[in-house]
Coordinates of C-alpha atoms and ligand atoms in Angstrom, one line a residue:
Chain P
M173 CA -19.8 -17.9 130.4
L174 CA -18.2 -20.2 127.8
K175 CA -20.8 -22.8 128.3
R176 CA -23.6 -20.4 127.7
R177 CA -22.0 -19.1 124.6
D178 CA -21.5 -22.6 123.2
F179 CA -25.0 -23.4 124.1
L180 CA -26.5 -20.4 122.2
K181 CA -24.4 -21.1 119.1
T182 CA -25.5 -24.7 119.1
M183 CA -29.0 -23.6 119.7
F184 CA -29.1 -21.1 116.9
F185 CA -26.9 -22.5 114.3
G186 CA -26.3 -26.1 114.8
A187 CA -23.4 -28.0 116.4
A188 CA -21.6 -28.5 113.1
V189 CA -20.7 -24.8 112.7
A190 CA -19.8 -24.3 116.4
A191 CA -16.8 -26.4 115.8
S192 CA -14.0 -25.9 118.3
P193 CA -11.3 -23.3 117.5
A194 CA -8.8 -24.6 115.1
G195 CA -5.9 -23.0 116.8
V196 CA -4.3 -24.9 119.5
L197 CA -2.7 -23.5 122.6
A198 CA 0.5 -25.3 122.9
K199 CA 3.6 -25.2 125.2
A200 CA 6.3 -22.8 124.2
G201 CA 9.8 -24.1 123.2
D202 CA 9.3 -25.8 120.0
A203 CA 11.9 -25.2 117.4
D204 CA 10.4 -23.9 114.1
V205 CA 8.1 -21.1 115.3
K206 CA 7.4 -17.7 113.7
E207 CA 7.5 -15.2 116.5
F208 CA 5.9 -11.8 116.6
H209 CA 6.0 -9.2 119.3
I210 CA 2.7 -7.2 119.3
K211 CA 1.9 -4.1 121.3
L212 CA -1.7 -3.5 122.3
S213 CA -2.7 0.0 123.0
R214 CA -5.7 2.2 122.5
Y215 CA -6.9 1.6 119.8
S216 CA -4.6 -0.4 117.6
Y217 CA -2.2 -3.3 117.4
S218 CA 1.3 -2.6 116.4
P219 CA 2.3 -4.1 114.1
S220 CA -1.2 -4.1 112.8
T221 CA -0.6 -6.9 110.3
I222 CA 0.8 -10.3 110.9
R223 CA 1.7 -12.4 108.0
V224 CA 2.6 -16.0 108.2
K225 CA 2.4 -19.2 105.9
Q226 CA -0.2 -21.8 106.2
G227 CA 1.1 -24.5 108.5
D228 CA 3.4 -22.4 110.4
R229 CA 3.5 -22.6 114.1
V230 CA 2.9 -19.0 115.3
R231 CA 4.0 -17.5 118.5
L232 CA 2.5 -14.1 119.4
I233 CA 3.9 -12.3 122.4
L234 CA 1.2 -9.8 123.3
E235 CA 2.2 -6.8 125.5
G236 CA -0.3 -4.5 127.1
M237 CA 0.8 -0.8 126.7
D238 CA -2.0 1.0 128.5
L239 CA -5.4 -0.5 129.7
E240 CA -6.6 -4.0 129.4
H241 CA -7.1 -5.1 125.8
G242 CA -8.1 -8.3 124.0
F243 CA -6.8 -10.2 121.1
Y244 CA -9.4 -12.1 119.3
I245 CA -8.9 -13.6 115.8
D246 CA -12.0 -13.9 113.6
G247 CA -12.4 -17.5 112.2
Y248 CA -9.7 -18.8 114.4
D249 CA -11.8 -18.0 117.4
L250 CA -8.8 -17.5 119.6
N251 CA -9.2 -15.0 122.5
V252 CA -6.6 -13.7 124.9
T253 CA -6.8 -10.6 127.1
V254 CA -3.7 -8.7 128.2
R255 CA -3.5 -6.1 131.1
H256 CA -1.3 -3.1 131.3
A257 CA 2.4 -4.1 131.4
E258 CA 1.5 -7.7 131.2
Q259 CA 3.0 -10.1 128.5
K260 CA 1.2 -13.2 127.3
T261 CA 2.2 -15.6 124.8
L262 CA -0.2 -17.2 122.3
E263 CA 0.9 -20.2 120.3
F264 CA -1.0 -22.0 117.7
V265 CA -0.7 -23.5 114.2
A266 CA -1.9 -21.4 111.3
D267 CA -3.9 -24.1 109.6
K268 CA -6.5 -21.9 107.8
Q269 CA -5.7 -19.8 104.8
G270 CA -7.0 -16.3 104.5
A271 CA -7.1 -12.9 106.1
F272 CA -8.6 -12.8 109.5
K273 CA -9.5 -9.7 111.5
I274 CA -8.0 -9.3 114.9
R275 CA -10.2 -7.5 117.2
C276 CA -10.1 -6.2 120.8
S277 CA -12.4 -8.2 123.1
V278 CA -12.2 -6.0 126.2
V279 CA -14.1 -2.7 126.2
C280 CA -11.2 -0.3 126.4
G281 CA -12.8 3.0 125.5
P282 CA -15.2 4.6 123.1
M283 CA -13.3 3.5 120.0
H284 CA -13.0 -0.1 121.3
P285 CA -15.3 -1.8 118.7
F286 CA -12.9 -0.4 116.0
M287 CA -9.6 -1.6 117.5
T288 CA -8.8 -4.0 114.7
G289 CA -5.8 -5.4 112.9
K290 CA -5.2 -8.4 110.6
F291 CA -3.7 -11.8 110.6
V292 CA -2.9 -13.1 107.2
V293 CA -2.1 -16.7 106.4
E294 CA -0.6 -17.2 103.0
P295 CA -1.1 -18.2 100.3
N296 CA -4.2 -16.2 100.7
Q297 CA -6.2 -18.0 98.1
P298 CA -9.6 -16.9 99.3
F299 CA -8.6 -13.2 98.7
W300 CA -7.3 -13.8 95.1
T301 CA -10.4 -15.9 94.3
A302 CA -12.6 -13.1 95.7
I303 CA -10.9 -10.5 93.7
A304 CA -11.0 -12.5 90.5
L305 CA -14.7 -13.3 91.0
S306 CA -15.6 -9.7 91.9
M307 CA -14.0 -8.4 88.7
L308 CA -15.3 -11.1 86.4
T309 CA -18.9 -11.1 87.6
P310 CA -20.1 -7.8 86.2
F311 CA -18.9 -8.9 82.7
A312 CA -20.4 -12.3 83.2
A313 CA -23.7 -10.6 84.0
L314 CA -23.4 -8.6 80.9
I315 CA -22.8 -11.5 78.7
F316 CA -25.6 -13.3 80.3
M317 CA -28.0 -10.5 79.6
R318 CA -26.9 -10.2 76.1
M319 CA -27.6 -13.9 75.7
L320 CA -31.1 -13.5 77.1
D321 CA -31.7 -10.7 74.8
R322 CA -30.6 -12.6 71.7
R323 CA -32.7 -15.4 72.6
R324 CA -35.7 -13.1 73.1
D325 CA -35.0 -11.6 69.6
D326 CA -34.8 -15.0 68.0
G327 CA -38.1 -15.9 69.5
D328 CA -39.8 -13.0 68.0
Chain Q
M26 CA -47.9 -7.9 88.2
G27 CA -47.6 -7.0 91.8
I28 CA -49.9 -8.0 94.5
D29 CA -52.4 -5.3 95.5
L30 CA -52.1 -5.4 99.3
L31 CA -55.3 -3.4 99.9
E32 CA -57.0 -6.6 98.8
I33 CA -56.1 -8.0 102.1
K34 CA -58.9 -6.8 104.4
L35 CA -56.7 -6.1 107.4
V36 CA -54.3 -4.1 105.5
K37 CA -57.1 -2.1 103.8
R38 CA -58.5 -1.3 107.3
L39 CA -55.1 -0.3 108.7
A40 CA -54.3 1.8 105.6
N41 CA -57.7 3.7 105.9
S42 CA -57.6 4.0 109.6
R43 CA -56.6 7.4 111.1
T44 CA -55.5 5.7 114.3
F45 CA -53.0 3.2 112.8
R46 CA -50.1 5.5 112.0
P47 CA -50.4 7.5 115.3
L48 CA -50.3 4.3 117.1
L49 CA -47.1 3.3 115.4
L50 CA -45.7 6.8 116.1
L51 CA -46.6 6.5 119.7
I52 CA -44.6 3.3 120.0
S53 CA -41.6 4.6 118.1
L54 CA -41.7 8.0 119.9
A55 CA -41.7 6.2 123.3
A56 CA -38.7 4.2 122.2
F57 CA -37.0 7.4 120.9
V58 CA -37.5 9.1 124.3
V59 CA -36.0 6.2 126.1
L60 CA -33.1 6.1 123.7
I61 CA -32.4 9.8 124.0
L62 CA -32.6 9.6 127.8
S63 CA -30.3 6.8 127.8
G64 CA -27.9 8.7 125.7
L65 CA -28.1 11.7 127.9
I66 CA -28.1 10.1 131.4
G67 CA -27.0 6.6 130.8
T68 CA -23.5 5.2 130.8
P69 CA -21.0 6.9 128.6
V70 CA -19.8 3.4 127.5
G71 CA -21.1 3.1 124.0
N72 CA -21.5 -0.7 123.8
K73 CA -23.5 -0.8 127.1
N74 CA -25.8 2.1 126.2
A75 CA -29.1 1.5 124.3
S76 CA -28.7 4.7 122.3
I77 CA -25.7 3.3 120.6
V78 CA -26.4 -0.4 120.5
L79 CA -30.1 -0.3 119.7
V80 CA -29.8 2.6 117.2
W81 CA -26.6 1.9 115.4
I82 CA -26.5 -1.8 115.6
L83 CA -30.1 -3.0 115.8
W84 CA -32.1 -0.3 114.1
F85 CA -29.5 0.3 111.3
A86 CA -29.3 -3.3 110.5
A87 CA -33.0 -3.8 110.6
L88 CA -33.4 -0.7 108.3
M89 CA -30.8 -1.9 105.7
I90 CA -31.3 -5.6 105.8
I91 CA -35.0 -5.9 106.2
L92 CA -37.1 -2.7 106.0
I93 CA -35.7 -1.2 102.8
P94 CA -35.5 -4.4 100.7
L95 CA -39.0 -5.4 101.7
G96 CA -40.7 -2.1 102.2
G97 CA -38.6 0.7 100.6
R98 CA -39.4 3.9 102.6
I99 CA -41.6 2.0 105.1
W100 CA -39.5 3.3 107.9
C101 CA -40.6 6.8 107.3
L102 CA -44.2 5.6 108.0
A103 CA -43.3 5.0 111.7
C104 CA -40.3 7.5 112.1
P105 CA -40.7 9.5 115.3
I106 CA -38.5 12.4 114.2
P107 CA -41.2 14.5 112.3
S108 CA -44.1 13.2 114.6
L109 CA -44.1 16.3 116.9
S110 CA -43.9 18.8 114.1
E111 CA -46.7 17.0 112.4
W112 CA -49.0 16.8 115.3
I113 CA -48.3 20.3 116.6
S114 CA -48.8 21.9 113.1
R115 CA -52.0 20.0 112.4
G116 CA -53.2 20.5 116.0
A117 CA -54.5 17.0 115.9
I118 CA -53.0 13.5 116.3
V119 CA -55.8 11.2 115.2
T120 CA -58.5 13.3 113.7
K121 CA -58.1 15.1 110.3
S122 CA -57.9 18.8 111.0
D123 CA -58.6 21.5 108.4
R124 CA -55.7 23.7 108.9
I125 CA -51.9 23.2 109.1
A126 CA -50.1 25.8 111.0
N127 CA -47.2 27.1 109.1
L128 CA -45.4 30.4 108.6
G129 CA -45.8 30.1 104.9
L130 CA -42.2 30.6 103.8
K131 CA -41.8 29.3 100.3
W132 CA -39.2 26.6 100.0
P133 CA -36.5 28.0 97.7
K134 CA -36.6 26.6 94.2
R135 CA -32.8 26.1 94.2
L136 CA -33.1 23.7 97.1
D137 CA -35.8 21.6 95.5
N138 CA -33.5 18.6 95.2
I139 CA -31.6 16.3 97.6
W140 CA -28.3 18.2 97.7
M141 CA -29.1 19.4 101.3
Q142 CA -29.6 15.7 102.2
N143 CA -26.4 14.9 100.6
F144 CA -24.4 17.3 102.6
A145 CA -26.4 16.5 105.8
F146 CA -25.4 12.9 105.3
L147 CA -21.8 13.8 104.8
G148 CA -22.1 16.0 107.9
V149 CA -23.3 13.1 110.0
A150 CA -20.7 10.8 108.4
I151 CA -17.8 13.2 109.3
F152 CA -18.9 13.1 112.9
S153 CA -19.7 9.5 112.9
P154 CA -16.6 8.6 114.9
L155 CA -18.3 10.5 117.7
I156 CA -21.9 9.7 117.1
L157 CA -21.2 5.9 116.8
T158 CA -19.3 5.7 119.9
R159 CA -20.6 8.4 122.3
P160 CA -24.1 7.9 123.6
R161 CA -24.5 11.6 124.2
A162 CA -23.5 12.5 120.6
T163 CA -26.2 10.2 119.4
A164 CA -28.8 11.7 121.6
Y165 CA -27.9 15.3 120.6
A166 CA -28.0 14.2 117.0
L167 CA -31.5 12.7 117.3
L168 CA -32.7 15.7 119.2
L169 CA -31.2 18.0 116.6
F170 CA -33.1 16.2 113.8
M171 CA -36.4 16.5 115.7
F172 CA -35.8 20.1 116.5
L173 CA -34.9 20.9 112.8
A174 CA -38.0 19.0 111.7
L175 CA -40.1 21.1 114.0
I176 CA -38.7 24.4 112.8
V177 CA -38.4 23.6 109.0
D178 CA -41.8 21.9 108.7
M179 CA -43.6 24.6 110.5
S180 CA -41.9 27.5 108.7
F181 CA -41.7 26.3 105.0
K182 CA -44.1 25.0 102.5
K183 CA -43.9 24.1 98.9
S184 CA -47.4 23.6 97.3
R185 CA -48.4 22.6 100.8
A186 CA -47.1 22.4 104.3
G187 CA -45.9 19.0 105.4
R188 CA -42.8 16.8 105.6
M189 CA -40.3 19.4 104.4
F190 CA -37.5 18.2 106.7
C191 CA -38.0 14.6 105.6
R192 CA -38.1 15.6 102.0
Y193 CA -35.2 18.0 101.8
L194 CA -33.0 17.7 104.9
C195 CA -33.0 14.4 106.7
P196 CA -29.6 12.9 106.4
I197 CA -31.2 9.3 106.7
G198 CA -34.1 10.2 104.4
G199 CA -31.8 10.9 101.5
F200 CA -30.4 7.5 101.2
I201 CA -33.7 5.7 102.3
G202 CA -35.2 7.6 99.4
I203 CA -32.8 6.4 96.6
Y204 CA -32.5 2.8 98.1
S205 CA -36.3 2.6 98.3
S206 CA -36.2 2.1 94.6
L207 CA -34.6 -1.3 95.3
G208 CA -37.5 -2.1 97.7
A209 CA -40.4 -4.4 96.9
L210 CA -43.2 -2.1 97.9
E211 CA -44.8 0.9 96.3
V212 CA -47.8 3.3 96.6
R213 CA -49.3 3.9 93.1
S214 CA -52.6 4.7 91.5
K215 CA -54.4 1.7 90.3
D216 CA -55.7 3.1 87.2
K217 CA -53.9 6.1 85.6
A218 CA -56.9 6.9 83.5
V219 CA -59.0 7.6 86.5
C220 CA -56.4 10.2 87.7
R221 CA -56.1 11.8 84.3
K222 CA -59.8 12.4 84.3
C223 CA -60.1 13.4 88.0
S224 CA -60.6 17.0 88.6
L225 CA -60.9 16.8 92.3
K226 CA -57.3 15.9 93.1
T227 CA -58.0 15.3 96.7
C228 CA -54.8 13.4 97.0
M229 CA -53.1 16.7 96.7
K230 CA -55.6 19.0 98.2
G231 CA -56.9 16.7 100.9
N232 CA -60.4 16.2 102.0
E233 CA -62.2 15.3 105.2
R234 CA -60.6 11.8 105.3
G235 CA -57.0 12.6 104.6
Y236 CA -54.4 15.3 104.1
G237 CA -53.1 16.3 100.8
C238 CA -49.7 14.6 100.2
P239 CA -47.4 15.9 103.0
W240 CA -44.5 14.7 100.8
Q241 CA -45.3 17.3 98.0
V242 CA -45.7 14.7 95.4
Y243 CA -48.7 14.2 93.1
P244 CA -49.7 10.7 94.3
G245 CA -51.8 10.0 91.2
G246 CA -48.7 10.4 89.0
L247 CA -46.3 8.5 91.2
E248 CA -43.7 6.6 89.2
K249 CA -40.9 6.6 91.7
N250 CA -40.5 5.6 95.3
A251 CA -37.8 8.0 96.3
Y252 CA -40.0 10.8 97.6
C253 CA -43.0 8.8 98.8
G254 CA -42.9 8.3 102.5
L255 CA -45.6 5.8 102.6
C256 CA -47.7 7.9 105.0
L257 CA -50.9 6.5 103.4
E258 CA -52.8 9.8 103.4
C259 CA -53.6 9.4 99.6
I260 CA -55.0 6.1 100.2
K261 CA -57.6 7.8 102.4
S262 CA -58.0 11.1 100.6
C263 CA -58.5 9.7 97.0
A264 CA -62.0 10.4 96.1
Y265 CA -62.1 7.3 93.9
Q266 CA -60.1 5.0 96.2
N267 CA -57.8 4.7 93.2
M268 CA -54.6 4.7 95.3
T269 CA -53.1 1.5 96.6
V270 CA -50.1 -0.2 98.2
Q271 CA -48.6 -3.0 96.2
T272 CA -45.7 -5.3 95.8
R273 CA -43.5 -5.0 92.8
M274 CA -40.3 -5.9 91.2
P275 CA -37.4 -4.3 93.2
G276 CA -35.3 -1.7 91.3
K277 CA -38.2 -1.2 88.8
D278 CA -38.2 2.6 89.2
L279 CA -34.5 3.2 89.8
L280 CA -34.0 4.9 86.4
N281 CA -37.2 6.9 86.4
K282 CA -36.3 10.5 86.0
P283 CA -32.6 10.3 86.7
R284 CA -31.1 13.3 88.5
L285 CA -27.7 14.5 89.2
D286 CA -28.3 15.0 92.9
E287 CA -29.5 11.4 93.2
A288 CA -26.5 10.2 91.2
F289 CA -24.2 11.9 93.6
K290 CA -26.2 10.4 96.5
G291 CA -25.2 7.0 95.0
F292 CA -21.5 8.0 95.1
I293 CA -21.8 9.4 98.6
M294 CA -23.2 6.2 99.9
L295 CA -20.9 3.9 98.0
G296 CA -17.8 5.9 99.0
S297 CA -18.6 6.2 102.5
A298 CA -19.2 2.4 102.7
G299 CA -15.6 2.0 101.5
V300 CA -14.2 4.7 103.9
Y301 CA -16.1 3.3 106.8
S302 CA -14.8 -0.2 106.1
A303 CA -11.3 1.0 106.0
A304 CA -11.4 3.3 108.9
Y305 CA -13.5 1.4 111.3
F306 CA -12.6 -2.2 110.6
G307 CA -9.4 -1.8 108.7
W308 CA -5.8 -2.3 109.9
W309 CA -4.1 0.9 108.8
N310 CA -3.2 2.5 112.1
G311 CA -2.8 6.0 110.6
L312 CA -6.5 6.0 109.7
K313 CA -7.4 4.5 113.0
N314 CA -5.6 7.4 114.7
I315 CA -7.6 9.8 112.6
I316 CA -11.0 8.6 113.6
N317 CA -10.0 8.7 117.3
F318 CA -11.3 12.4 117.5
S319 CA -11.1 12.7 121.3
D320 CA -9.9 10.9 124.5
D321 CA -12.8 12.4 126.3
I322 CA -15.5 9.7 126.7
F323 CA -18.2 12.2 126.9
F324 CA -16.7 14.1 123.8
A325 CA -17.7 17.4 125.3
S326 CA -14.1 18.6 125.3
A327 CA -10.8 18.1 123.7
I328 CA -11.9 17.3 120.2
R329 CA -9.0 17.2 117.9
W330 CA -10.3 19.2 115.0
G331 CA -7.3 18.4 112.9
R332 CA -8.4 14.8 112.8
V333 CA -12.0 15.8 112.1
G334 CA -10.7 17.8 109.2
A335 CA -8.7 15.0 107.9
F336 CA -11.5 12.6 108.0
A337 CA -13.8 15.2 106.5
A338 CA -11.3 15.6 103.6
L339 CA -11.1 11.8 103.1
L340 CA -14.8 11.4 103.0
I341 CA -15.4 14.3 100.8
G342 CA -12.5 13.6 98.5
V343 CA -13.6 10.0 97.9
T344 CA -17.3 10.6 97.6
L345 CA -17.5 14.0 95.9
V346 CA -14.3 14.1 94.0
A347 CA -12.6 10.8 93.3
L348 CA -15.6 8.6 92.5
P349 CA -17.4 11.3 90.3
A350 CA -14.0 11.9 88.5
V351 CA -13.4 8.2 87.8
H352 CA -17.0 7.9 86.7
M353 CA -16.7 10.9 84.4
G354 CA -13.8 9.1 82.7
F355 CA -15.8 5.9 82.1
A356 CA -18.8 8.0 81.0
W357 CA -16.6 9.7 78.4
L358 CA -15.5 6.3 77.2
T359 CA -19.1 5.2 76.9
K360 CA -20.0 8.2 74.9
T361 CA -17.1 7.7 72.6
L362 CA -17.9 4.0 72.1
S363 CA -21.6 4.9 71.4
K364 CA -20.7 7.1 68.4
D365 CA -23.9 8.9 69.2
D366 CA -23.9 12.7 69.5
E367 CA -27.4 13.0 70.7
Q368 CA -26.7 12.1 74.3
S369 CA -24.8 14.7 76.3
L370 CA -22.0 13.6 78.5
R371 CA -23.8 15.0 81.5
K372 CA -26.8 12.8 80.7
I373 CA -24.6 9.8 80.2
F374 CA -22.7 10.5 83.4
T375 CA -25.9 10.9 85.4
E376 CA -27.8 7.8 84.2
Y377 CA -24.9 5.4 84.3
A378 CA -24.1 6.7 87.8
Y379 CA -27.1 4.8 89.1
F380 CA -25.0 1.7 89.0
A381 CA -23.7 3.0 92.3
V382 CA -27.1 2.6 94.0
P383 CA -27.2 -1.1 94.1
L384 CA -23.5 -1.5 94.5
G385 CA -23.3 0.9 97.4
F386 CA -26.5 -0.6 99.0
M387 CA -25.1 -4.1 98.9
A388 CA -21.7 -2.9 100.2
W389 CA -23.7 -1.3 103.2
I390 CA -25.6 -4.5 103.7
G391 CA -22.3 -6.4 103.9
F392 CA -20.9 -3.8 106.3
V393 CA -24.0 -3.9 108.5
A394 CA -24.2 -7.8 108.4
G395 CA -20.7 -8.0 109.6
M396 CA -21.3 -5.5 112.3
L397 CA -24.4 -7.6 113.4
M398 CA -22.4 -10.9 113.4
I399 CA -19.5 -9.4 115.4
N400 CA -21.2 -7.0 117.7
G401 CA -24.9 -8.2 117.7
S402 CA -24.3 -9.8 121.1
Y403 CA -24.4 -6.3 122.7
I404 CA -28.1 -6.1 121.7
I405 CA -28.8 -9.0 124.0
S406 CA -27.0 -7.5 127.0
T407 CA -28.3 -4.0 126.4
V408 CA -32.1 -4.8 126.2
S409 CA -31.7 -5.9 129.8
D410 CA -29.9 -2.8 130.9
P411 CA -30.5 0.0 128.4
F412 CA -28.9 2.8 130.5
G413 CA -26.1 0.8 131.7
F414 CA -27.2 1.3 135.4
G415 CA -26.8 -2.3 136.2
W416 CA -30.4 -3.3 135.7
N417 CA -31.3 -6.8 134.5
L418 CA -34.8 -6.6 133.0
F419 CA -34.8 -9.8 131.1
G420 CA -31.9 -11.6 132.8
T421 CA -29.5 -11.1 129.9
A422 CA -27.5 -8.2 131.1
G423 CA -24.5 -10.4 131.9
Y424 CA -24.3 -11.8 128.3
S425 CA -20.8 -11.2 127.2
W426 CA -19.4 -10.1 123.9
T427 CA -19.8 -13.1 121.5
P428 CA -19.0 -12.8 117.8
Y429 CA -21.2 -15.2 115.8
F430 CA -19.5 -17.1 113.0
S431 CA -16.8 -14.6 112.7
G432 CA -15.1 -16.7 110.2
L433 CA -18.0 -16.3 107.8
V434 CA -18.1 -12.5 108.0
P435 CA -15.8 -12.0 105.0
Y436 CA -17.8 -14.5 103.0
V437 CA -21.1 -12.8 103.8
Q438 CA -19.6 -9.4 102.8
F439 CA -18.2 -10.8 99.7
A440 CA -21.4 -12.4 98.6
S441 CA -23.2 -9.0 99.0
I442 CA -20.6 -7.2 97.1
L443 CA -20.9 -9.8 94.3
A444 CA -24.7 -9.4 94.3
G445 CA -24.2 -5.7 94.2
G446 CA -22.0 -6.1 91.2
V447 CA -24.6 -8.1 89.4
M448 CA -27.3 -5.6 90.1
A449 CA -25.1 -2.7 89.1
S450 CA -24.4 -4.5 85.7
I451 CA -28.2 -5.0 85.2
V452 CA -28.7 -1.2 85.7
T453 CA -25.9 -0.5 83.3
Y454 CA -27.1 -2.7 80.6
G455 CA -30.6 -1.2 81.1
V456 CA -29.3 2.3 80.5
S457 CA -27.3 1.2 77.4
K458 CA -30.4 -0.5 75.9
K459 CA -32.4 2.5 76.5
H460 CA -30.0 4.9 74.6
F461 CA -27.9 2.8 72.3
K462 CA -30.0 0.0 71.3
D463 CA -27.8 -2.1 69.1
R464 CA -24.6 -1.1 70.7
A465 CA -26.0 -2.0 74.2
F466 CA -23.3 -4.6 75.0
L467 CA -20.3 -2.5 73.8
T468 CA -21.4 0.6 75.5
S469 CA -21.9 -1.2 78.7
L470 CA -18.4 -2.4 78.9
P471 CA -16.7 0.8 80.3
V472 CA -19.1 1.0 83.2
A473 CA -18.9 -2.7 83.8
L474 CA -15.1 -2.3 84.1
E475 CA -15.8 0.5 86.6
I476 CA -18.1 -1.8 88.5
A477 CA -15.5 -4.6 88.4
V478 CA -12.7 -2.2 89.7
L479 CA -14.8 -0.8 92.5
S480 CA -16.0 -4.3 93.6
A481 CA -12.4 -5.4 93.8
L482 CA -11.7 -2.2 95.8
M483 CA -14.5 -3.1 98.2
V484 CA -13.1 -6.5 98.6
I485 CA -9.7 -5.2 99.4
L486 CA -11.0 -2.6 101.8
N487 CA -13.6 -4.6 103.5
V488 CA -13.5 -8.3 103.0
M489 CA -10.2 -10.3 103.1
P490 CA -7.2 -8.6 102.0
Ligands
SF4_148 S1 -37.1 11.3 106.1 FE1 -35.9 11.1 107.9 S2 -37.1 12.1 109.6 FE2 -38.4 11.8 107.8 S3 -39.5 9.9 108.2 FE3 -37.8 9.3 106.9 S4 -36.1 8.9 108.4 FE4 -37.7 10.0 109.5
CU149 CU1 -8.8 -2.4 123.3

């Protein structure tokens, strides 16, 4: 299954982008870790937001509260599934800044595709850049159009 | 300026052929029947059922990302929903018949606008948590649309009988209509002078080659894409072969004859893109609970109406109250800055409101693109097993859920919102130039600020908080 997935990615989009997950599964027991206990139930994570600092070693203890659910982090490409009453630990280094959606990866009912949460690695530079750009762009576009108009007027 | 597509021999033959569209319709109708069947008797698991996956992921993405930008309303050329009513009322599929069966009820003047479509869309949006997740709900909705088309098209007429459902009721048709002004294709008359002198007006009355415009517009005078369904009847019926299909600059006709109902459509679409992003793919568990209308996978029983009501209040509050109210504030500011008493506040409100059309459209494109990247792999597995019966038609049924480039999703969505912001600013500046010639820049600032704030809000709701 994994092979096929990697194969398809490579085929479609080139090996470069299909780079392996940045998160690394590691043995538990290290000293300086940020630990979170997350409950998975239909159709949400609780807590639904996990906030860490870039470079932090993160330990997520996932507990299944009803059916089997998944825990997939966009961008980090980590994926773990947890059954009812099961606990699993996911440990990795948060090396990429930004906010990443957490999604259920096991079909757990009608609303399954919408079982989402978020994983935030601060400082969330991409977010602030996006906000700034989205607010500046309309004005930049206006100024640009006025410049075009002026040039056209001068030309006449 | 644009390319006259009828110069291309094949296109000309297709456009003039009476078999071309019926052929398209037969294909889409066959697909439609399979999808409805799949919804009714297939697996109740949405992501394994073609009625959900092929309609709400594949078709919707194709519509938004490809069909509308390239072809405007081109979907309506091949849409199966009004096909039965059209064929039955004409009593013909391929040949041109002389009579169209219709009860002859006059379409009420008060409803000669897209308000019904606005409410129809909101209705579908309110129940979207069921429609998008329960195959049966999608099947019922599609059947309902087809049934309504049959009833409405055969009972009512305006100047003629025809696509009354499409024109006034279809929840999809409403937004395809306003967004089609952002499309690169149009049906127009080649030479307006010919139309002015023409006394035959066969594009409206029809002749032996084609029907009078089923969409109730005057093709010869077309200046706006919104209400032309590209059915190509006028190409055939024009006595002077003066009608054509051509490419054009997207957005060209957006501000032709601005109307309040269309302005609200813009807000409805923009607002629901925001609400959808937050509710479906957000992280606020309170909202997630609200859209979980029922624990019943068939949805037939135990709908929690309180939650339906809450979601309805949220959607209506955002689209019909909050966004228009905010815009009213900025419109007032614009009017004040313009120092011009000639333009009424209502007019300023309406015309500037068209910024929401490209902004909303691009927000939807971002939403749909994200959906496709994350859940597009369901398409691959579902085509092999459309009913979820365990078939494996093309050997791909076992393909597992695979998000493609999930790390890029926020950037794709951000880029579309940014592009939407630029397009919205162009619209704004255009309106300002039209009315306040030498204060164009100054009078654009308030709405530019509105665009900036809404874009940032979309980023917060959607992209990367
Ligand atoms: S308006 Fe609606 S029903 Fe009519 S053709 Fe377009 S999408 Fe189909
Ligand atoms: Cu789940």
